[in-house]
């Protein structure tokens, strides 16, 4: 963890930066367009003026205007995050009209009560569906507010629902939470970063400044451009410390680009006891000391043996910086390929609602859990009520304590506000639509904008969705195919060193995919021989320690209604006698499957087993096709991984959801999320204990079902993870595939397909009939050359068909 997100102080600077960026991007777009339009390769300013026709320009700019969305509706749709005016109403209620005794974000928070976060709390599903499907009343909008109560004898955390919005009149405890949550479970706060960092910085500089100068060639204070800094922390859970206390490791780094690749082998463990800080342990160069004084004692007596290090030279050659290296590959002076919408966008995004050909859905960014989509429909059929990220974890291993005990649960850093700053032309295509989100955290007087938190765009994958080529008349000559385009809703969270892309992808055939990719910086550790059992040495001073990335998702499928069944098709071998053989008693073995209806939650908790291949199907018992097949959706997962810690050790219970690759439970309003922002410290007595969702072993036949999916990847960092981990090979995904749901590929209705056939059936010499459903537009200006192919076909059928 490190101090993430934007604070209001830096917001203005960021805004200016963003505006500058936008201007650059818009200019780049215009230039790109001009190049595309212009046949000549030159892009002189004269060409720019002469070719940017007024018509194209105004279209272009009309589109630009919608491209960056941060507006809010007056009457927010049901899944829409809290609006600014709702937040104002909540604040008015909280600060003025109730007896909660809350101080404001800018007040002195020591031993006071204050708001940590607030976000939308969805009405229960029954009420929402009654509104969406049955013309019921729109349920009142609710907010969930998390309050740190520091003004009571035993400080605690309260979670309350404030209602109704936008002008609340009452509050009550959140139903699925204890009324009082232990204070030391709290997520990382401003205090952990600001006050504690100031404390350890002052202490180390005062007591050990001479030592850091000798050992690391740098100091923490009065250090100009060559500073050491405490910027990164890891929680120390009671299961590892043995004490139910707020303990956190603070790591020391050279403050250069990028500091997390420039650690020194020094850390300390800080206890925060009701606001009183104490340093419990100091680690330096392979040794543990009980205090800074203990370390200095050894240092002053010359009893420490270490190799001193020097401050990195911070120039563009420093290995940990992201400046382009020399020797650009041939042709990289030319621009990347780009895509555009030749006839205009085929999707709309309004009030966080997307319509895209046969698809529709809503999306939001939960402050605690991150991106969520709702009411996902294909051709009017609701497939999922909700699909959402629940938790991201990274569990490290190492010899030094700061690395060894680094087991992160990122909701403790607030996943939602960590999503921002998607950059057009890199993180998403230039022509994507960018949507901001707003969050309230402990430091916000008013909602803080997380700029470009989402992007939405349609993408041509460059692969066919389907194709078949029957060249010869022997097989009856024809060709048919269709490009695979996809609508992508993307967000990227930066949580300290790592960046996580999360995509929801919608295909024209009713298939959808949720994909996550970790990228960003590895969490480097200072080199020592002892680290070699956990890490490769990656550079002169650092190693990259082994760690496990895990992601947990909730998928509330409603296939053909709320009442669903979960069935696996268990694939195995099948042997029967073979009367076609001349041998006696001959047998023949092949594969088959058996239906396995999962009746209880325990039976539905799934451990991946290579020896027992399975299909995972969800359907409504009374929805069948005319052949009696259940109209189902199939869950496919690419990214199951083995969590290797034994049950119950260390922070394993905080990811008890990773014990199952998938689990299917009955939908409950009290089981909304599989993890919580307390998971970093509450291991012994978790606020959300995922295994308890399953252990009541309820029946799940013809019930409203929720599927929980764990995906992840073991990461052994290698030198090519420097400076930044690339996305290639890191993607993990799960997909929902229609399975006997439609009578045929629903994308057969698309007019984006291409069919070629002889004018007279099976007589190629009669010429080739090209069916492109009016799509053979002249896009020659855009230098798309494949029209030549169709021109050639006019004169030479043998390019595609032979007698
Ligand atoms: C903040 O409040 C605490 C407790 O009421 C008090 O001891 C402290 O001096 C205050 N700090 C400031 C800066 O006012
Ligand atoms: C804050 O409260 C804690 C106990 O909850 C107490 O130990 C501490 O002295 C208080 N601090 C101040 C500044 O009042
Ligand atoms: C949903 O909320 C309504 C009140 O708004 C309540 O009557 C109903 O019992 C709730 N249903 C569930 C399943 O919690
Ligand atoms: C640090 O070194 C300076 C110069 O050698 C010395 O004057 C000072 O007392 C030292 N400080 C500590 C805390 O040892
Ligand atoms: C210092 O560096 C040398 C050479 O790399 C190495 O052999 C020695 O073990 C190091 N000493 C310590 C205390 O790390
Ligand atoms: C074929 O299967 C039968 C029944 O399982 C078995 O008795 C028989 O030995 C098998 N035949 C051969 C040639 O293995
Ligand atoms: C979580 O719940 C399960 C099942 O109810 C229980 O056996 C287990 O002890 C709980 N875990 C913890 C850490 O409390
Ligand atoms: C769950 O319930 C089923 C059906 O009653 C039973 O067969 C199974 O043993 C139970 N599992 C557990 C772990 O209690
Ligand atoms: Cu990693």
XYZ file of C-alpha atoms in Angstrom, residues 234-645:
412
model
C 2.092 -3.040 4.818
C -0.454 -4.078 7.385
C 0.636 -6.485 10.115
C -2.351 -8.623 10.944
C -3.010 -10.021 14.425
C -2.529 -13.525 13.053
C 1.128 -12.671 12.439
C 1.830 -10.161 15.205
C 0.062 -12.090 17.952
C -1.598 -8.890 19.150
C -4.966 -7.386 18.385
C -3.470 -4.001 17.652
C -3.049 -1.616 14.822
C 0.443 -2.491 13.572
C 1.899 -1.451 10.265
C 5.278 -1.896 8.618
C 6.809 1.224 7.099
C 9.324 0.666 4.303
C 12.194 2.960 3.481
C 12.958 3.928 -0.113
C 15.121 6.249 -2.091
C 12.673 8.863 -3.315
C 13.342 8.716 -7.038
C 11.359 7.567 -10.060
C 10.244 4.991 -9.212
C 10.735 4.670 -5.502
C 9.235 1.182 -5.190
C 12.069 -0.164 -7.343
C 14.588 1.553 -5.076
C 14.117 0.148 -1.585
C 16.821 0.071 1.044
C 16.951 -2.870 3.418
C 15.408 -0.943 6.273
C 11.902 -1.001 7.687
C 10.186 -0.490 10.968
C 7.007 -1.657 12.577
C 4.790 0.970 14.114
C 2.012 0.431 16.614
C -0.806 2.961 16.680
C -2.437 2.653 20.078
C -5.320 5.111 20.263
C -3.336 7.681 18.339
C -0.096 7.046 20.276
C 2.675 5.806 18.032
C 5.525 3.538 19.036
C 8.223 1.869 17.010
C 8.295 -1.816 17.961
C 10.844 -3.315 15.630
C 13.516 -2.072 13.314
C 14.895 -4.171 10.479
C 18.193 -3.424 8.818
C 20.405 -5.501 6.565
C 19.191 -8.915 7.635
C 18.895 -8.152 11.362
C 16.017 -7.327 13.687
C 16.434 -4.649 16.401
C 13.998 -3.809 19.159
C 14.287 -0.078 18.702
C 16.076 2.659 16.825
C 18.216 3.112 19.935
C 19.180 -0.560 19.788
C 20.283 -0.169 16.183
C 22.149 3.056 16.917
C 23.878 1.466 19.835
C 25.396 -1.127 17.522
C 26.113 1.503 14.892
C 27.887 3.840 17.315
C 29.991 0.959 18.592
C 30.908 0.063 15.009
C 29.389 -3.374 15.463
C 27.193 -3.286 12.365
C 28.521 -4.982 9.291
C 26.925 -3.811 6.096
C 27.773 -2.633 2.640
C 26.664 0.940 2.289
C 24.670 1.967 -0.731
C 24.576 5.266 -2.532
C 21.759 7.462 -3.740
C 20.700 6.474 -7.258
C 21.615 8.885 -10.010
C 18.224 10.067 -11.139
C 18.498 10.642 -14.847
C 16.747 9.163 -17.836
C 19.115 6.181 -17.739
C 18.071 5.069 -14.270
C 16.678 1.533 -14.627
C 13.595 2.342 -12.590
C 12.471 5.284 -14.709
C 10.061 5.146 -17.587
C 11.922 6.995 -20.276
C 12.208 5.526 -23.724
C 15.372 3.515 -24.158
C 17.614 3.770 -27.222
C 17.395 1.822 -30.488
C 13.783 2.208 -31.552
C 12.650 -0.643 -33.785
C 12.389 -0.026 -37.525
C 9.135 1.787 -38.396
C 8.322 2.795 -34.852
C 8.667 6.381 -36.035
C 5.284 5.776 -37.722
C 2.134 5.935 -35.686
C 0.249 2.954 -34.298
C -2.758 1.736 -36.261
C -5.991 3.381 -35.185
C -9.658 2.538 -35.377
C -12.605 4.832 -35.927
C -16.336 4.508 -36.449
C -16.827 5.056 -40.193
C -20.603 5.551 -39.853
C -20.680 6.850 -36.256
C -20.829 5.206 -32.865
C -22.978 2.132 -32.478
C -23.408 2.527 -28.741
C -24.703 5.187 -26.398
C -23.658 5.969 -22.854
C -26.003 8.097 -20.799
C -26.258 8.317 -17.034
C -24.024 5.240 -16.733
C -26.403 3.266 -18.892
C -25.084 1.644 -22.049
C -27.057 0.589 -25.074
C -25.101 -1.338 -27.673
C -26.942 -3.113 -30.460
C -28.606 -6.069 -28.681
C -27.043 -5.270 -25.295
C -27.953 -2.969 -22.445
C -26.526 -2.540 -18.964
C -25.842 -0.081 -16.162
C -22.536 0.449 -14.415
C -21.137 2.141 -11.345
C -17.990 2.369 -9.300
C -18.396 1.244 -5.708
C -16.090 3.111 -3.337
C -15.331 -0.034 -1.391
C -15.363 -2.691 -4.079
C -14.754 -1.109 -7.465
C -16.505 -1.601 -10.802
C -19.975 -3.160 -10.861
C -22.432 -3.726 -13.699
C -26.157 -4.278 -13.320
C -29.189 -5.381 -15.249
C -27.201 -6.900 -18.092
C -29.569 -7.728 -20.931
C -29.193 -9.216 -24.367
C -32.234 -8.825 -26.647
C -34.263 -7.873 -23.651
C -33.358 -11.054 -21.755
C -31.781 -10.268 -18.427
C -28.739 -12.489 -18.061
C -27.222 -11.010 -14.942
C -28.625 -8.731 -12.311
C -25.157 -7.866 -11.062
C -21.540 -8.625 -11.922
C -18.955 -6.967 -9.755
C -15.486 -7.003 -8.393
C -15.377 -7.836 -4.689
C -11.734 -7.895 -3.720
C -8.204 -7.779 -5.081
C -5.451 -9.371 -3.044
C -1.708 -9.784 -3.364
C 0.113 -12.069 -0.943
C 3.897 -11.744 -0.952
C 6.682 -13.967 0.331
C 10.167 -12.977 1.375
C 12.906 -12.985 3.959
C 12.736 -9.370 5.103
C 9.710 -8.837 7.353
C 8.288 -5.986 5.331
C 8.014 -8.267 2.295
C 7.219 -11.444 4.208
C 4.157 -9.986 5.924
C 2.897 -8.033 2.944
C -0.503 -9.549 2.335
C -2.698 -6.905 0.791
C -6.447 -6.767 0.542
C -6.961 -3.809 -1.672
C -10.449 -2.917 -0.506
C -8.594 -1.650 2.577
C -7.205 1.010 0.245
C -10.638 1.796 -1.245
C -10.790 0.310 -4.710
C -13.267 2.796 -6.215
C -11.307 6.025 -5.715
C -8.207 4.180 -6.975
C -9.766 3.993 -10.435
C -8.973 7.044 -12.453
C -7.052 8.668 -15.195
C -7.638 6.459 -18.233
C -5.536 8.090 -20.908
C -7.031 8.247 -24.416
C -4.854 6.603 -26.996
C -3.146 4.293 -24.521
C -5.466 2.938 -21.876
C -8.418 3.129 -24.236
C -8.699 4.082 -27.908
C -8.825 7.802 -28.699
C -12.456 7.627 -29.714
C -13.674 5.936 -26.552
C -16.226 7.627 -24.321
C -14.742 8.525 -20.940
C -16.871 8.660 -17.822
C -15.903 10.146 -14.478
C -16.930 8.882 -11.068
C -17.285 10.680 -7.738
C -16.378 9.539 -4.266
C -16.530 10.824 -0.729
C -13.621 9.879 1.482
C -12.478 11.136 4.847
C -10.760 14.155 3.347
C -13.502 15.243 0.949
C -15.688 18.192 1.743
C -17.517 17.436 -1.446
C -17.422 14.517 -3.868
C -14.018 14.109 -5.443
C -14.015 13.428 -9.130
C -12.092 10.428 -10.285
C -11.515 11.612 -13.803
C -11.881 9.173 -16.682
C -12.650 6.345 -14.292
C -14.383 4.385 -17.057
C -14.085 4.235 -20.778
C -16.512 2.687 -23.220
C -15.690 1.857 -26.808
C -16.432 -0.579 -29.557
C -13.448 -2.469 -30.825
C -12.770 -4.509 -33.904
C -10.669 -7.419 -32.711
C -9.288 -8.145 -36.156
C -10.451 -11.743 -35.860
C -13.539 -13.318 -37.362
C -16.453 -14.019 -35.050
C -17.212 -16.869 -37.429
C -16.214 -17.933 -40.908
C -16.537 -20.784 -43.290
C -14.987 -21.041 -46.683
C -16.237 -23.626 -49.061
C -14.128 -23.068 -52.123
C -15.123 -25.770 -54.540
C -18.357 -26.644 -56.281
C -17.823 -30.193 -55.029
C -18.783 -28.855 -51.607
C -21.096 -26.165 -53.011
C -19.146 -22.974 -53.293
C -19.799 -20.217 -50.758
C -18.121 -18.184 -48.116
C -19.647 -16.539 -45.086
C -18.047 -14.726 -42.178
C -18.323 -11.846 -39.804
C -15.795 -9.713 -37.987
C -15.571 -10.015 -34.246
C -16.368 -6.637 -32.763
C -16.881 -6.103 -29.077
C -18.092 -3.351 -26.808
C -15.689 -2.828 -23.937
C -16.409 -1.088 -20.631
C -13.055 -0.597 -18.929
C -11.708 0.732 -15.704
C -8.181 0.694 -14.299
C -7.351 0.900 -10.626
C -3.929 2.020 -9.476
C -3.374 0.718 -5.991
C 0.136 1.691 -4.921
C 2.554 -0.146 -7.209
C 0.036 -2.233 -9.144
C -2.457 -1.241 -11.787
C -5.427 -3.466 -12.471
C -7.447 -3.276 -15.636
C -10.980 -4.594 -15.356
C -12.997 -5.007 -18.551
C -16.559 -6.037 -19.190
C -16.810 -7.135 -22.832
C -19.965 -7.685 -24.832
C -19.989 -9.636 -28.102
C -22.644 -9.633 -30.848
C -23.625 -13.267 -30.206
C -24.828 -12.899 -26.618
C -21.448 -13.853 -25.159
C -19.879 -11.653 -22.501
C -16.544 -11.700 -20.783
C -15.128 -10.136 -17.644
C -11.393 -9.748 -17.793
C -8.789 -8.427 -15.421
C -5.122 -7.773 -16.058
C -2.529 -6.825 -13.449
C 0.160 -4.425 -14.633
C 2.205 -1.638 -13.019
C 5.338 -1.937 -10.917
C 6.442 -4.964 -8.975
C 7.045 -4.392 -5.297
C 10.823 -4.701 -5.259
C 12.771 -5.738 -2.199
C 16.348 -4.924 -1.234
C 18.756 -7.588 -2.448
C 20.200 -10.095 -0.019
C 21.351 -13.687 -0.418
C 18.506 -14.807 1.860
C 15.915 -13.522 -0.576
C 17.011 -15.980 -3.258
C 14.591 -18.632 -2.023
C 11.736 -16.228 -2.734
C 13.010 -14.075 -5.555
C 15.276 -13.618 -8.540
C 17.789 -10.824 -8.403
C 16.552 -8.346 -11.006
C 18.979 -5.460 -10.690
C 22.102 -4.482 -8.740
C 20.285 -3.713 -5.506
C 16.934 -5.445 -5.812
C 15.073 -8.707 -6.022
C 11.486 -9.283 -7.148
C 9.635 -11.448 -4.651
C 7.150 -14.180 -5.513
C 3.520 -13.275 -4.860
C 0.017 -14.442 -5.638
C -2.562 -12.155 -7.226
C -6.181 -13.030 -6.548
C -9.417 -11.423 -7.687
C -12.890 -12.226 -6.459
C -16.038 -11.499 -8.432
C -19.725 -11.777 -7.738
C -21.966 -12.869 -10.584
C -25.667 -12.718 -9.868
C -27.006 -14.553 -12.894
C -30.698 -14.493 -13.624
C -31.069 -16.767 -16.627
C -34.668 -16.789 -17.777
C -35.831 -15.345 -14.452
C -34.680 -15.214 -10.859
C -35.336 -18.849 -10.030
C -32.385 -20.818 -11.331
C -30.613 -24.145 -11.145
C -26.932 -24.876 -11.234
C -25.979 -28.021 -13.046
C -22.622 -29.365 -14.104
C -22.091 -31.589 -17.092
C -19.477 -34.005 -15.785
C -17.379 -35.309 -18.638
C -15.885 -38.770 -18.387
C -15.103 -41.820 -20.487
C -17.733 -44.315 -21.468
C -17.085 -47.907 -22.541
C -19.431 -50.250 -24.289
C -19.078 -53.387 -26.337
C -18.124 -52.984 -29.954
C -20.113 -55.399 -32.137
C -18.528 -53.907 -35.239
C -15.211 -55.459 -34.371
C -14.337 -58.938 -35.554
C -12.693 -59.598 -32.221
C -14.595 -61.273 -29.447
C -15.668 -59.194 -26.481
C -14.325 -56.080 -28.077
C -15.097 -52.799 -26.362
C -15.031 -49.233 -27.505
C -14.389 -46.237 -25.256
C -15.364 -42.657 -25.881
C -16.313 -39.578 -23.921
C -19.716 -38.568 -22.640
C -21.211 -36.492 -19.889
C -23.752 -36.878 -17.174
C -26.034 -34.216 -15.732
C -25.217 -33.334 -12.168
C -27.736 -31.043 -10.577
C -26.149 -29.288 -7.596
C -28.667 -29.309 -4.805
C -26.964 -27.546 -1.915
C -24.422 -24.806 -1.383
C -21.834 -27.318 -0.163
C -22.294 -29.414 -3.277
C -21.868 -26.323 -5.397
C -18.561 -25.229 -3.855
C -16.218 -26.146 -6.625
C -12.539 -27.103 -6.575
C -10.993 -27.258 -9.983
C -9.828 -30.747 -10.868
C -8.026 -31.444 -14.105
C -9.193 -35.072 -14.009
C -12.863 -34.144 -13.890
C -13.715 -31.801 -16.733
C -17.012 -29.993 -16.355
C -19.369 -27.527 -17.906
C -21.047 -25.150 -15.455
C -24.606 -24.348 -16.507
C -27.271 -22.069 -15.083
C -30.862 -22.139 -16.194
C -34.464 -21.733 -15.211
C -36.199 -25.090 -14.862
C -39.286 -24.019 -16.791
C -37.467 -22.396 -19.720
C -36.783 -25.016 -22.363
C -36.405 -24.976 -26.097
C -38.670 -27.051 -28.316
C -36.361 -30.031 -27.999
C -36.526 -30.021 -24.238
C -33.062 -28.498 -23.722
C -32.759 -26.072 -20.869
C -32.145 -22.558 -22.126
C -28.960 -22.041 -20.184
C -25.933 -19.834 -19.827
C -22.551 -21.472 -19.346
C -19.812 -20.092 -17.110
C -16.284 -20.503 -18.517
C -13.239 -19.439 -16.555
C -9.684 -18.787 -17.719
C -7.675 -18.040 -14.645
C -8.368 -20.546 -11.903
C -5.363 -20.674 -9.635
C -4.236 -22.576 -6.571
C -3.983 -20.562 -3.376
C -1.143 -22.437 -1.690
C -1.410 -21.380 1.970
